C-alpha atoms as a printed R data frame, in Angstrom:
    type eleno elety resid chain resno       x       y      z
1   ATOM     1    CA   MET     A     1   0.000   0.000  0.000
2   ATOM     2    CA   ARG     A     2   1.505   3.310 -1.064
3   ATOM     3    CA   ILE     A     3  -0.310   6.219  0.531
4   ATOM     4    CA   ALA     A     4  -0.123   9.372 -1.581
5   ATOM     5    CA   GLN     A     5  -2.334  11.714  0.414
6   ATOM     6    CA   ILE     A     6  -4.524  11.968  3.511
7   ATOM     7    CA   LYS     A     7  -7.396  14.414  3.921
8   ATOM     8    CA   LEU     A     8  -8.986  15.261  7.261
9   ATOM     9    CA   ARG     A     9 -12.351  17.017  7.284
10  ATOM    10    CA   VAL     A    10 -14.058  18.198 10.462
11  ATOM    11    CA   ILE     A    11 -17.776  18.142  9.759
12  ATOM    12    CA   SER     A    12 -20.779  19.250 11.796
13  ATOM    13    CA   MET     A    13 -24.440  18.340 11.438
14  ATOM    14    CA   PRO     A    14 -27.559  18.880 13.588
15  ATOM    15    CA   LEU     A    15 -29.396  15.810 14.859
16  ATOM    16    CA   LYS     A    16 -33.024  15.441 13.797
17  ATOM    17    CA   SER     A    17 -33.949  15.381 17.500
18  ATOM    18    CA   PRO     A    18 -31.919  15.801 20.730
19  ATOM    19    CA   PHE     A    19 -30.148  12.743 22.156
20  ATOM    20    CA   HIS     A    20 -30.555  12.714 25.955
21  ATOM    21    CA   THR     A    21 -28.436  10.948 28.594
22  ATOM    22    CA   HIS     A    22 -27.815  11.830 32.236
23  ATOM    23    CA   LEU     A    23 -24.369  13.072 31.121
24  ATOM    24    CA   GLY     A    24 -25.815  15.650 28.763
25  ATOM    25    CA   THR     A    25 -27.805  16.277 25.611
26  ATOM    26    CA   VAL     A    26 -26.395  16.156 22.080
27  ATOM    27    CA   THR     A    27 -28.089  18.384 19.502
28  ATOM    28    CA   GLU     A    28 -25.195  18.944 17.082
29  ATOM    29    CA   ARG     A    29 -22.650  16.277 16.118
30  ATOM    30    CA   GLU     A    30 -19.098  17.021 15.053
31  ATOM    31    CA   GLY     A    31 -16.790  14.364 13.661
32  ATOM    32    CA   ILE     A    32 -13.639  13.866 11.617
33  ATOM    33    CA   ILE     A    33 -13.892  12.267  8.185
34  ATOM    34    CA   VAL     A    34 -10.614  10.648  7.138
35  ATOM    35    CA   GLU     A    35  -9.787   9.989  3.498
36  ATOM    36    CA   VAL     A    36  -6.636   8.004  2.694
37  ATOM    37    CA   ILE     A    37  -5.696   8.039 -1.006
38  ATOM    38    CA   ASP     A    38  -3.195   5.632 -2.525
39  ATOM    39    CA   SER     A    39  -0.863   6.125 -5.505
40  ATOM    40    CA   ASN     A    40  -3.517   4.669 -7.838
41  ATOM    41    CA   GLY     A    41  -6.080   7.248 -6.763
42  ATOM    42    CA   ILE     A    42  -8.194   4.827 -4.703
43  ATOM    43    CA   SER     A    43  -9.742   6.396 -1.577
44  ATOM    44    CA   GLY     A    44 -10.437   4.678  1.720
45  ATOM    45    CA   TYR     A    45 -12.638   6.335  4.331
46  ATOM    46    CA   GLY     A    46 -12.693   6.311  8.117
47  ATOM    47    CA   GLU     A    47 -14.339   8.431 10.781
48  ATOM    48    CA   GLY     A    48 -13.047   9.884 14.028
49  ATOM    49    CA   VAL     A    49 -15.934   9.436 16.465
50  ATOM    50    CA   ALA     A    50 -14.817  11.587 19.421
51  ATOM    51    CA   PHE     A    51 -17.361  14.144 20.590
52  ATOM    52    CA   THR     A    52 -16.948  17.911 20.828
53  ATOM    53    CA   THR     A    53 -16.510  17.712 24.616
54  ATOM    54    CA   PRO     A    54 -14.990  14.864 26.699
55  ATOM    55    CA   TRP     A    55 -18.247  13.502 28.193
56  ATOM    56    CA   TYR     A    56 -17.879   9.968 26.820
57  ATOM    57    CA   THR     A    57 -14.086   9.581 26.832
58  ATOM    58    CA   GLU     A    58 -11.218  12.006 27.372
59  ATOM    59    CA   GLU     A    59 -10.846  12.518 23.612
60  ATOM    60    CA   THR     A    60 -12.511  15.358 21.727
61  ATOM    61    CA   VAL     A    61 -12.738  16.342 18.076
62  ATOM    62    CA   ARG     A    62  -9.984  18.918 18.593
63  ATOM    63    CA   THR     A    63  -7.608  16.583 20.442
64  ATOM    64    CA   SER     A    64  -8.161  13.874 17.816
65  ATOM    65    CA   LEU     A    65  -7.453  16.344 15.029
66  ATOM    66    CA   HIS     A    66  -4.197  17.319 16.757
67  ATOM    67    CA   ILE     A    67  -3.089  13.713 17.324
68  ATOM    68    CA   MET     A    68  -3.900  12.689 13.765
69  ATOM    69    CA   SER     A    69  -2.237  15.752 12.234
70  ATOM    70    CA   ASP     A    70   0.844  16.091 14.418
71  ATOM    71    CA   VAL     A    71   1.570  12.550 15.588
72  ATOM    72    CA   LEU     A    72  -0.093   9.702 13.678
73  ATOM    73    CA   ILE     A    73   0.078  10.977 10.097
74  ATOM    74    CA   PRO     A    74   3.799  11.830 10.462
75  ATOM    75    CA   LEU     A    75   4.303   8.204 11.589
76  ATOM    76    CA   LEU     A    76   2.556   6.989  8.443
77  ATOM    77    CA   GLN     A    77   4.691   9.325  6.325
78  ATOM    78    CA   LYS     A    78   7.840   7.724  7.727
79  ATOM    79    CA   ASN     A    79   6.765   4.071  7.601
80  ATOM    80    CA   LEU     A    80   5.575   1.842  4.761
81  ATOM    81    CA   ILE     A    81   2.216   0.162  5.392
82  ATOM    82    CA   ASN     A    82   1.689  -3.179  3.641
83  ATOM    83    CA   GLN     A    83  -1.586  -4.101  5.323
84  ATOM    84    CA   PRO     A    84  -3.956  -2.486  7.854
85  ATOM    85    CA   GLU     A    85  -2.527  -4.399 10.817
86  ATOM    86    CA   ASP     A    86   0.761  -2.584 10.225
87  ATOM    87    CA   ALA     A    87  -0.904   0.753 10.975
88  ATOM    88    CA   ALA     A    88  -2.498  -0.575 14.169
89  ATOM    89    CA   ILE     A    89   0.826  -1.963 15.384
90  ATOM    90    CA   LEU     A    90   2.674   1.226 14.394
91  ATOM    91    CA   PHE     A    91   0.212   3.308 16.424
92  ATOM    92    CA   GLN     A    92   0.859   1.220 19.548
93  ATOM    93    CA   SER     A    93   3.898   3.408 20.223
94  ATOM    94    CA   ILE     A    94   1.443   6.225 21.050
95  ATOM    95    CA   ARG     A    95  -0.535   5.919 24.259
96  ATOM    96    CA   LYS     A    96  -4.356   6.118 24.342
97  ATOM    97    CA   ASN     A    97  -5.999   8.432 21.747
98  ATOM    98    CA   HIS     A    98  -7.890   5.398 20.465
99  ATOM    99    CA   MET     A    99 -10.488   7.343 18.478
100 ATOM   100    CA   ALA     A   100  -7.819   9.259 16.579
101 ATOM   101    CA   LYS     A   101  -6.013   6.002 15.804
102 ATOM   102    CA   ALA     A   102  -9.240   4.283 14.756
103 ATOM   103    CA   GLY     A   103 -10.238   6.995 12.296
104 ATOM   104    CA   LEU     A   104  -7.013   6.547 10.350
105 ATOM   105    CA   GLU     A   105  -6.700   2.786 10.770
106 ATOM   106    CA   MET     A   106 -10.246   2.141  9.567
107 ATOM   107    CA   ALA     A   107  -9.712   4.321  6.484
108 ATOM   108    CA   ILE     A   108  -6.693   2.152  5.694
109 ATOM   109    CA   TRP     A   109  -8.846  -0.983  6.088
110 ATOM   110    CA   ASP     A   110 -11.356   0.448  3.591
111 ATOM   111    CA   LEU     A   111  -8.555   1.346  1.165
112 ATOM   112    CA   TYR     A   112  -7.009  -2.118  1.506
113 ATOM   113    CA   ALA     A   113 -10.341  -3.845  0.867
114 ATOM   114    CA   LYS     A   114 -11.080  -1.675 -2.175
115 ATOM   115    CA   ALA     A   115  -7.624  -2.292 -3.626
116 ATOM   116    CA   SER     A   116  -8.215  -6.028 -3.078
117 ATOM   117    CA   LEU     A   117 -11.634  -5.771 -4.796
118 ATOM   118    CA   THR     A   118 -13.162  -7.393 -1.704
119 ATOM   119    CA   SER     A   119 -15.810  -6.256  0.760
120 ATOM   120    CA   LEU     A   120 -14.515  -5.074  4.120
121 ATOM   121    CA   SER     A   121 -16.744  -7.656  5.797
122 ATOM   122    CA   LYS     A   122 -15.020 -10.502  3.939
123 ATOM   123    CA   VAL     A   123 -11.542  -9.044  4.511
124 ATOM   124    CA   ILE     A   124 -11.992  -9.104  8.303
125 ATOM   125    CA   GLY     A   125 -13.708 -12.507  8.360
126 ATOM   126    CA   GLY     A   126 -17.391 -11.599  8.348
127 ATOM   127    CA   THR     A   127 -19.850 -14.431  7.795
128 ATOM   128    CA   ARG     A   128 -23.261 -12.710  7.662
129 ATOM   129    CA   SER     A   129 -25.147 -11.227  4.722
130 ATOM   130    CA   GLU     A   130 -27.359  -9.198  7.070
131 ATOM   131    CA   ILE     A   131 -27.206  -8.117 10.697
132 ATOM   132    CA   ALA     A   132 -29.958  -7.568 13.267
133 ATOM   133    CA   SER     A   133 -30.535  -3.935 14.171
134 ATOM   134    CA   GLY     A   134 -31.231  -2.406 17.585
135 ATOM   135    CA   VAL     A   135 -31.958   1.173 18.579
136 ATOM   136    CA   VAL     A   136 -31.275   3.510 21.500
137 ATOM   137    CA   ILE     A   137 -34.168   5.198 23.287
138 ATOM   138    CA   ALA     A   138 -32.643   8.407 24.646
139 ATOM   139    CA   ALA     A   139 -35.667  10.441 25.764
140 ATOM   140    CA   ASP     A   140 -36.251  13.166 28.338
141 ATOM   141    CA   SER     A   141 -39.598  11.743 29.536
142 ATOM   142    CA   LEU     A   142 -41.402   8.425 29.891
143 ATOM   143    CA   LEU     A   143 -44.042   9.465 27.370
144 ATOM   144    CA   SER     A   144 -41.353  10.329 24.838
145 ATOM   145    CA   ALA     A   145 -39.647   6.967 25.457
146 ATOM   146    CA   LEU     A   146 -42.901   5.064 24.918
147 ATOM   147    CA   ASN     A   147 -43.608   7.005 21.744
148 ATOM   148    CA   GLN     A   148 -40.110   6.246 20.425
149 ATOM   149    CA   ILE     A   149 -40.485   2.543 21.216
150 ATOM   150    CA   GLU     A   150 -43.786   2.391 19.336
151 ATOM   151    CA   LYS     A   151 -42.275   4.179 16.335
152 ATOM   152    CA   TYR     A   152 -39.190   1.971 16.161
153 ATOM   153    CA   LEU     A   153 -41.193  -1.204 16.705
154 ATOM   154    CA   GLU     A   154 -43.194  -0.305 13.616
155 ATOM   155    CA   GLU     A   155 -39.900   0.110 11.744
156 ATOM   156    CA   GLY     A   156 -38.845  -3.415 12.749
157 ATOM   157    CA   TYR     A   157 -36.015  -2.821 15.249
158 ATOM   158    CA   GLN     A   158 -35.203  -5.969 17.221
159 ATOM   159    CA   ARG     A   159 -33.683  -4.654 20.465
160 ATOM   160    CA   PHE     A   160 -34.248  -1.494 22.521
161 ATOM   161    CA   LYS     A   161 -31.707   0.229 24.771
162 ATOM   162    CA   ILE     A   162 -33.136   2.421 27.536
163 ATOM   163    CA   LYS     A   163 -30.948   5.094 29.146
164 ATOM   164    CA   ILE     A   164 -31.244   4.997 32.949
165 ATOM   165    CA   HIS     A   165 -29.833   6.706 36.036
166 ATOM   166    CA   PRO     A   166 -30.799   6.882 39.743
167 ATOM   167    CA   GLY     A   167 -34.269   8.358 39.942
168 ATOM   168    CA   GLN     A   168 -35.073   7.249 36.417
169 ATOM   169    CA   ASP     A   169 -34.644   3.509 36.418
170 ATOM   170    CA   TYR     A   170 -37.030   1.132 38.194
171 ATOM   171    CA   THR     A   171 -40.228   3.095 37.643
172 ATOM   172    CA   VAL     A   172 -39.364   3.786 33.991
173 ATOM   173    CA   LEU     A   173 -38.547   0.156 33.228
174 ATOM   174    CA   GLU     A   174 -41.613  -0.992 35.171
175 ATOM   175    CA   GLU     A   175 -43.867   1.187 33.032
176 ATOM   176    CA   ILE     A   176 -42.199   0.078 29.791
177 ATOM   177    CA   ARG     A   177 -42.612  -3.557 30.850
178 ATOM   178    CA   ARG     A   178 -46.293  -2.890 31.612
179 ATOM   179    CA   TYR     A   179 -46.834  -1.840 27.994
180 ATOM   180    CA   TYR     A   180 -44.324  -4.248 26.428
181 ATOM   181    CA   PRO     A   181 -43.936  -7.367 28.617
182 ATOM   182    CA   GLU     A   182 -41.907  -9.330 26.035
183 ATOM   183    CA   LEU     A   183 -39.892  -6.501 24.459
184 ATOM   184    CA   PRO     A   184 -36.139  -7.270 24.150
185 ATOM   185    CA   ILE     A   185 -34.769  -4.401 26.244
186 ATOM   186    CA   MET     A   186 -31.513  -3.530 27.932
187 ATOM   187    CA   ALA     A   187 -30.591  -0.667 30.223
188 ATOM   188    CA   ASP     A   188 -27.606   1.639 29.706
189 ATOM   189    CA   ALA     A   189 -26.385   3.488 32.794
190 ATOM   190    CA   ASN     A   190 -23.315   5.301 31.409
191 ATOM   191    CA   SER     A   191 -21.585   4.907 34.813
192 ATOM   192    CA   ALA     A   192 -24.414   6.520 36.808
193 ATOM   193    CA   TYR     A   193 -24.160   4.163 39.820
194 ATOM   194    CA   THR     A   194 -21.733   3.008 42.523
195 ATOM   195    CA   LEU     A   195 -21.491  -0.189 44.551
196 ATOM   196    CA   LYS     A   196 -23.658   1.531 47.174
197 ATOM   197    CA   ASP     A   197 -26.485   1.105 44.650
198 ATOM   198    CA   MET     A   198 -26.223  -2.702 44.696
199 ATOM   199    CA   ASP     A   199 -29.794  -3.171 45.987
200 ATOM   200    CA   ARG     A   200 -31.160  -0.647 43.511
201 ATOM   201    CA   LEU     A   201 -29.491  -2.451 40.625
202 ATOM   202    CA   LYS     A   202 -30.480  -5.893 41.926
203 ATOM   203    CA   ALA     A   203 -34.112  -4.721 41.863
204 ATOM   204    CA   LEU     A   204 -33.807  -4.395 38.085
205 ATOM   205    CA   ASP     A   205 -33.614  -8.200 37.924
206 ATOM   206    CA   ASP     A   206 -37.428  -7.969 38.026
207 ATOM   207    CA   PHE     A   207 -37.558  -6.884 34.386
208 ATOM   208    CA   ASN     A   208 -35.773  -9.720 32.566
209 ATOM   209    CA   LEU     A   209 -33.338  -7.331 30.875
210 ATOM   210    CA   LEU     A   210 -30.949  -8.562 28.223
211 ATOM   211    CA   MET     A   211 -28.230  -6.710 30.127
212 ATOM   212    CA   ILE     A   212 -27.341  -3.581 32.077
213 ATOM   213    CA   GLU     A   213 -24.564  -1.676 30.358
214 ATOM   214    CA   GLN     A   214 -21.734   0.058 32.213
215 ATOM   215    CA   PRO     A   215 -23.478   0.615 35.568
216 ATOM   216    CA   LEU     A   216 -20.301   1.619 37.468
217 ATOM   217    CA   ALA     A   217 -17.299   3.860 36.805
218 ATOM   218    CA   SER     A   218 -16.076   4.195 33.236
219 ATOM   219    CA   ASP     A   219 -12.556   3.000 34.121
220 ATOM   220    CA   ASP     A   220 -13.565   0.227 36.520
221 ATOM   221    CA   ILE     A   221 -13.288  -3.519 36.115
222 ATOM   222    CA   ILE     A   222 -12.880  -4.807 39.692
223 ATOM   223    CA   GLU     A   223 -16.052  -3.340 41.244
224 ATOM   224    CA   HIS     A   224 -18.088  -4.579 38.299
225 ATOM   225    CA   SER     A   225 -16.961  -8.104 39.190
226 ATOM   226    CA   LEU     A   226 -18.401  -7.633 42.703
227 ATOM   227    CA   LEU     A   227 -21.626  -6.249 41.291
228 ATOM   228    CA   GLN     A   228 -22.019  -9.086 38.783
229 ATOM   229    CA   LYS     A   229 -21.800 -11.600 41.618
230 ATOM   230    CA   GLY     A   230 -24.661  -9.811 43.399
231 ATOM   231    CA   ILE     A   231 -27.166  -9.467 40.545
232 ATOM   232    CA   ASN     A   232 -28.719 -11.849 38.032
233 ATOM   233    CA   THR     A   233 -28.916  -9.406 35.121
234 ATOM   234    CA   PRO     A   234 -25.860  -9.774 32.873
235 ATOM   235    CA   ILE     A   235 -23.485  -6.826 33.028
236 ATOM   236    CA   CYS     A   236 -22.195  -5.484 29.732
237 ATOM   237    CA   LEU     A   237 -19.030  -3.402 29.748
238 ATOM   238    CA   ASP     A   238 -18.587  -0.487 27.346
239 ATOM   239    CA   GLU     A   239 -16.400   2.437 28.443
240 ATOM   240    CA   SER     A   240 -14.247   0.156 30.645
241 ATOM   241    CA   ILE     A   241 -13.039  -1.811 27.608
242 ATOM   242    CA   VAL     A   242 -10.583   0.241 25.564
243 ATOM   243    CA   SER     A   243  -8.175  -2.582 24.654
244 ATOM   244    CA   PHE     A   244  -7.790  -6.327 24.270
245 ATOM   245    CA   HIS     A   245  -6.007  -6.312 27.646
246 ATOM   246    CA   ASP     A   246  -9.051  -4.735 29.323
247 ATOM   247    CA   ALA     A   247 -11.395  -7.278 27.755
248 ATOM   248    CA   LYS     A   248  -9.243 -10.205 28.846
249 ATOM   249    CA   ASN     A   249  -8.985  -8.906 32.414
250 ATOM   250    CA   ALA     A   250 -12.730  -8.266 32.644
251 ATOM   251    CA   ILE     A   251 -13.543 -11.776 31.459
252 ATOM   252    CA   GLU     A   252 -10.985 -13.414 33.764
253 ATOM   253    CA   LEU     A   253 -12.328 -11.466 36.759
254 ATOM   254    CA   GLY     A   254 -15.959 -12.210 35.956
255 ATOM   255    CA   SER     A   255 -16.727  -8.495 35.643
256 ATOM   256    CA   CYS     A   256 -19.233  -8.988 32.827
257 ATOM   257    CA   LYS     A   257 -21.063 -11.554 30.746
258 ATOM   258    CA   ILE     A   258 -21.282  -9.371 27.634
259 ATOM   259    CA   ILE     A   259 -18.967  -6.835 25.958
260 ATOM   260    CA   ASN     A   260 -19.969  -3.933 23.737
261 ATOM   261    CA   ILE     A   261 -17.286  -3.589 21.057
262 ATOM   262    CA   LYS     A   262 -16.911  -0.186 19.430
263 ATOM   263    CA   ALA     A   263 -14.021  -0.058 16.988
264 ATOM   264    CA   GLY     A   264 -13.613   3.664 17.580
265 ATOM   265    CA   ARG     A   265 -13.309   3.178 21.343
266 ATOM   266    CA   VAL     A   266 -10.648   0.452 21.139
267 ATOM   267    CA   GLY     A   267  -8.419   1.950 18.436
268 ATOM   268    CA   GLY     A   268  -9.741   0.357 15.254
269 ATOM   269    CA   LEU     A   269 -10.795  -2.856 13.579
270 ATOM   270    CA   TYR     A   270  -7.586  -4.771 14.355
271 ATOM   271    CA   GLU     A   271  -8.083  -4.462 18.128
272 ATOM   272    CA   ALA     A   272 -11.865  -4.881 17.823
273 ATOM   273    CA   LYS     A   273 -11.347  -8.158 15.986
274 ATOM   274    CA   ARG     A   274  -8.857  -9.378 18.610
275 ATOM   275    CA   ILE     A   275 -11.440  -8.715 21.338
276 ATOM   276    CA   HIS     A   276 -14.145 -10.434 19.291
277 ATOM   277    CA   ASP     A   277 -11.997 -13.516 18.708
278 ATOM   278    CA   TYR     A   278 -11.115 -13.848 22.395
279 ATOM   279    CA   CYS     A   279 -14.743 -13.460 23.459
280 ATOM   280    CA   LEU     A   280 -15.873 -16.001 20.874
281 ATOM   281    CA   ASN     A   281 -13.391 -18.531 22.228
282 ATOM   282    CA   ARG     A   282 -14.517 -17.856 25.809
283 ATOM   283    CA   GLY     A   283 -18.262 -17.948 25.138
284 ATOM   284    CA   ILE     A   284 -18.779 -14.246 25.897
285 ATOM   285    CA   ASP     A   285 -21.513 -12.536 23.866
286 ATOM   286    CA   VAL     A   286 -20.560  -9.340 22.051
287 ATOM   287    CA   TRP     A   287 -22.466  -6.692 20.161
288 ATOM   288    CA   CYS     A   288 -21.594  -3.511 18.275
289 ATOM   289    CA   GLY     A   289 -22.357  -0.224 19.988
290 ATOM   290    CA   GLY     A   290 -23.042   3.124 18.366
291 ATOM   291    CA   MET     A   291 -21.611   6.622 18.793
292 ATOM   292    CA   ILE     A   292 -24.219   8.796 17.024
293 ATOM   293    CA   GLU     A   293 -22.058   8.299 13.941
294 ATOM   294    CA   PHE     A   294 -22.216   9.523 10.416
295 ATOM   295    CA   GLY     A   295 -22.543   6.967  7.642
296 ATOM   296    CA   ILE     A   296 -18.868   6.101  7.228
297 ATOM   297    CA   SER     A   297 -18.459   4.828 10.779
298 ATOM   298    CA   ARG     A   298 -21.865   3.162 10.525
299 ATOM   299    CA   ALA     A   299 -20.633   1.304  7.422
300 ATOM   300    CA   HIS     A   300 -17.556   0.080  9.300
301 ATOM   301    CA   ASN     A   301 -19.825  -1.066 12.147
302 ATOM   302    CA   ILE     A   302 -21.895  -3.117  9.704
303 ATOM   303    CA   ALA     A   303 -18.754  -4.937  8.552
304 ATOM   304    CA   LEU     A   304 -17.614  -5.492 12.147
305 ATOM   305    CA   ALA     A   305 -21.013  -6.823 13.238
306 ATOM   306    CA   SER     A   306 -20.919  -9.389 10.418
307 ATOM   307    CA   LEU     A   307 -18.312 -11.367 12.397
308 ATOM   308    CA   PRO     A   308 -19.711 -14.611 13.858
309 ATOM   309    CA   GLY     A   309 -19.464 -13.646 17.547
310 ATOM   310    CA   PHE     A   310 -21.854 -10.695 17.297
311 ATOM   311    CA   THR     A   311 -24.942 -12.488 18.596
312 ATOM   312    CA   ILE     A   312 -26.940  -9.504 19.932
313 ATOM   313    CA   PRO     A   313 -28.508  -6.786 17.749
314 ATOM   314    CA   GLY     A   314 -26.227  -3.745 17.778
315 ATOM   315    CA   ASP     A   315 -26.833   0.000 17.846
316 ATOM   316    CA   ILE     A   316 -26.700   0.041 14.051
317 ATOM   317    CA   SER     A   317 -29.802   1.951 13.098
318 ATOM   318    CA   ALA     A   318 -30.791   3.549  9.797
319 ATOM   319    CA   SER     A   319 -29.138   6.790  8.695
320 ATOM   320    CA   ASN     A   320 -32.457   8.583  9.086
321 ATOM   321    CA   ARG     A   321 -32.459   7.751 12.809
322 ATOM   322    CA   PHE     A   322 -30.228  10.807 13.327
323 ATOM   323    CA   TRP     A   323 -29.801  12.671 10.027
324 ATOM   324    CA   GLU     A   324 -31.995  14.455  7.535
325 ATOM   325    CA   GLU     A   325 -29.314  13.591  4.976
326 ATOM   326    CA   ASP     A   326 -26.240  11.438  5.597
327 ATOM   327    CA   ILE     A   327 -22.803  11.766  3.983
328 ATOM   328    CA   ILE     A   328 -22.974   8.327  2.337
329 ATOM   329    CA   ALA     A   329 -24.936   7.025 -0.638
330 ATOM   330    CA   PRO     A   330 -26.986   4.977 -0.475
331 ATOM   331    CA   GLU     A   331 -27.879   5.647  3.135
332 ATOM   332    CA   VAL     A   332 -28.082   2.802  5.662
333 ATOM   333    CA   SER     A   333 -31.609   1.417  5.846
334 ATOM   334    CA   VAL     A   334 -33.329  -1.093  8.122
335 ATOM   335    CA   LYS     A   335 -35.675  -3.625  6.525
336 ATOM   336    CA   ASN     A   336 -37.542  -6.230  8.551
337 ATOM   337    CA   GLY     A   337 -35.317  -5.410 11.510
338 ATOM   338    CA   CYS     A   338 -32.071  -6.044  9.637
339 ATOM   339    CA   VAL     A   339 -29.335  -4.175  7.776
340 ATOM   340    CA   SER     A   340 -27.807  -5.746  4.672
341 ATOM   341    CA   VAL     A   341 -24.044  -6.286  4.681
342 ATOM   342    CA   PRO     A   342 -22.576  -4.923  1.419
343 ATOM   343    CA   ASP     A   343 -20.713  -7.362 -0.811
344 ATOM   344    CA   THR     A   344 -19.057  -4.687 -2.956
345 ATOM   345    CA   PRO     A   345 -15.413  -3.626 -2.390
346 ATOM   346    CA   GLY     A   346 -14.544  -1.772  0.805
347 ATOM   347    CA   ILE     A   347 -17.242  -0.439  3.108
348 ATOM   348    CA   GLY     A   348 -19.751  -0.790  0.273
349 ATOM   349    CA   PHE     A   349 -21.114   2.746  0.387
350 ATOM   350    CA   GLY     A   350 -20.244   5.747 -1.756
351 ATOM   351    CA   ILE     A   351 -19.727   9.304 -0.528
352 ATOM   352    CA   ASN     A   352 -22.408  11.962 -0.866
353 ATOM   353    CA   GLU     A   353 -19.885  14.584 -1.961
354 ATOM   354    CA   LYS     A   354 -22.426  17.414 -1.949
355 ATOM   355    CA   ARG     A   355 -23.475  16.717  1.642
356 ATOM   356    CA   LEU     A   356 -19.874  16.215  2.762
357 ATOM   357    CA   LYS     A   357 -18.914  19.595  1.296
358 ATOM   358    CA   GLU     A   358 -21.926  21.322  2.886
359 ATOM   359    CA   THR     A   359 -21.043  20.058  6.356
360 ATOM   360    CA   THR     A   360 -17.248  20.512  6.253
361 ATOM   361    CA   ARG     A   361 -15.928  23.164  8.660
362 ATOM   362    CA   ILE     A   362 -12.166  22.418  8.557
363 ATOM   363    CA   GLU     A   363 -10.107  20.633  5.898
364 ATOM   364    CA   LYS     A   364  -6.442  19.602  6.115
365 ATOM   365    CA   VAL     A   365  -4.418  17.842  3.422
366 ATOM   366    CA   PHE     A   366  -1.219  15.856  3.977
367 ATOM   367    CA   LYS     A   367   1.059  14.825  1.077
368 ATOM   368    CA   PHE     A   368   3.257  11.740  1.141
């Protein structure tokens, strides 16, 4: 692979409706679109999924832009990349900054797959032609949550994630269960609880949840192991898992029964696949989480979720879940509760150049 040029575009787009969690509300989404162009003029695309402020992880759009521009791209300029794994291994010399690394690494995966005339799904070992789709219910009231559930049920979504926090947990889930006794639901706490809330969390066993996601601190593994021993509901770890090492430790300690794999959170597809393979061998269920992404990251998630270990519907909803118009063409669509896995080279989606240009706020070009 001979990289000739890299383009970074910071884009910004309003959400169709606000996305509420106890950590804050997102109304406008920034992101970094990465384009890696080889000497034959083939372009591979990735997406930096950090948020504008560090509410989910310590990374932000601005810190990712700095790390890509001033650290990671200079490394690529000095080192020949033969395959995508080389980029992931090269980036290991830089600590953390996983979302910056992932944006570049995943663009290289797309480029590699296109140059090989193979779908990204097949390149990474995907086995599915379609994946089951779930959706996040991030509402500011119970009525709004119920209305969203009804709407997305009609659209065929197969799993529903409910955002919870102390004061908005048991009663909310109880009411949802009253209306939908058999609905496949999970609860996402985004680290809203502590071990002092053991009894409160154990009470949620009443609702036959698929899982409770990240109930305790975002960097914790040990206390989650104590909590999992005290409740029946499976714990799923999200923010706590930023590397293969974290996943292995969590599984060995019994800190969770499920892991949410987000390629952007763990540094790219190479590390995501390592985590998937380990979990598959250990009988740990995994699923693909979402980051309120634009279409490029969503396309990468579709390829990732085609791997055999992804047994639970992921947060891979249609493009129109968040956007009036996405930056890919065709847009991601959900039919009969599933998303088709492209079989064309690379991520399998083209770029809506007009929309990309309209939403671009910063553009930087790097020659090789």
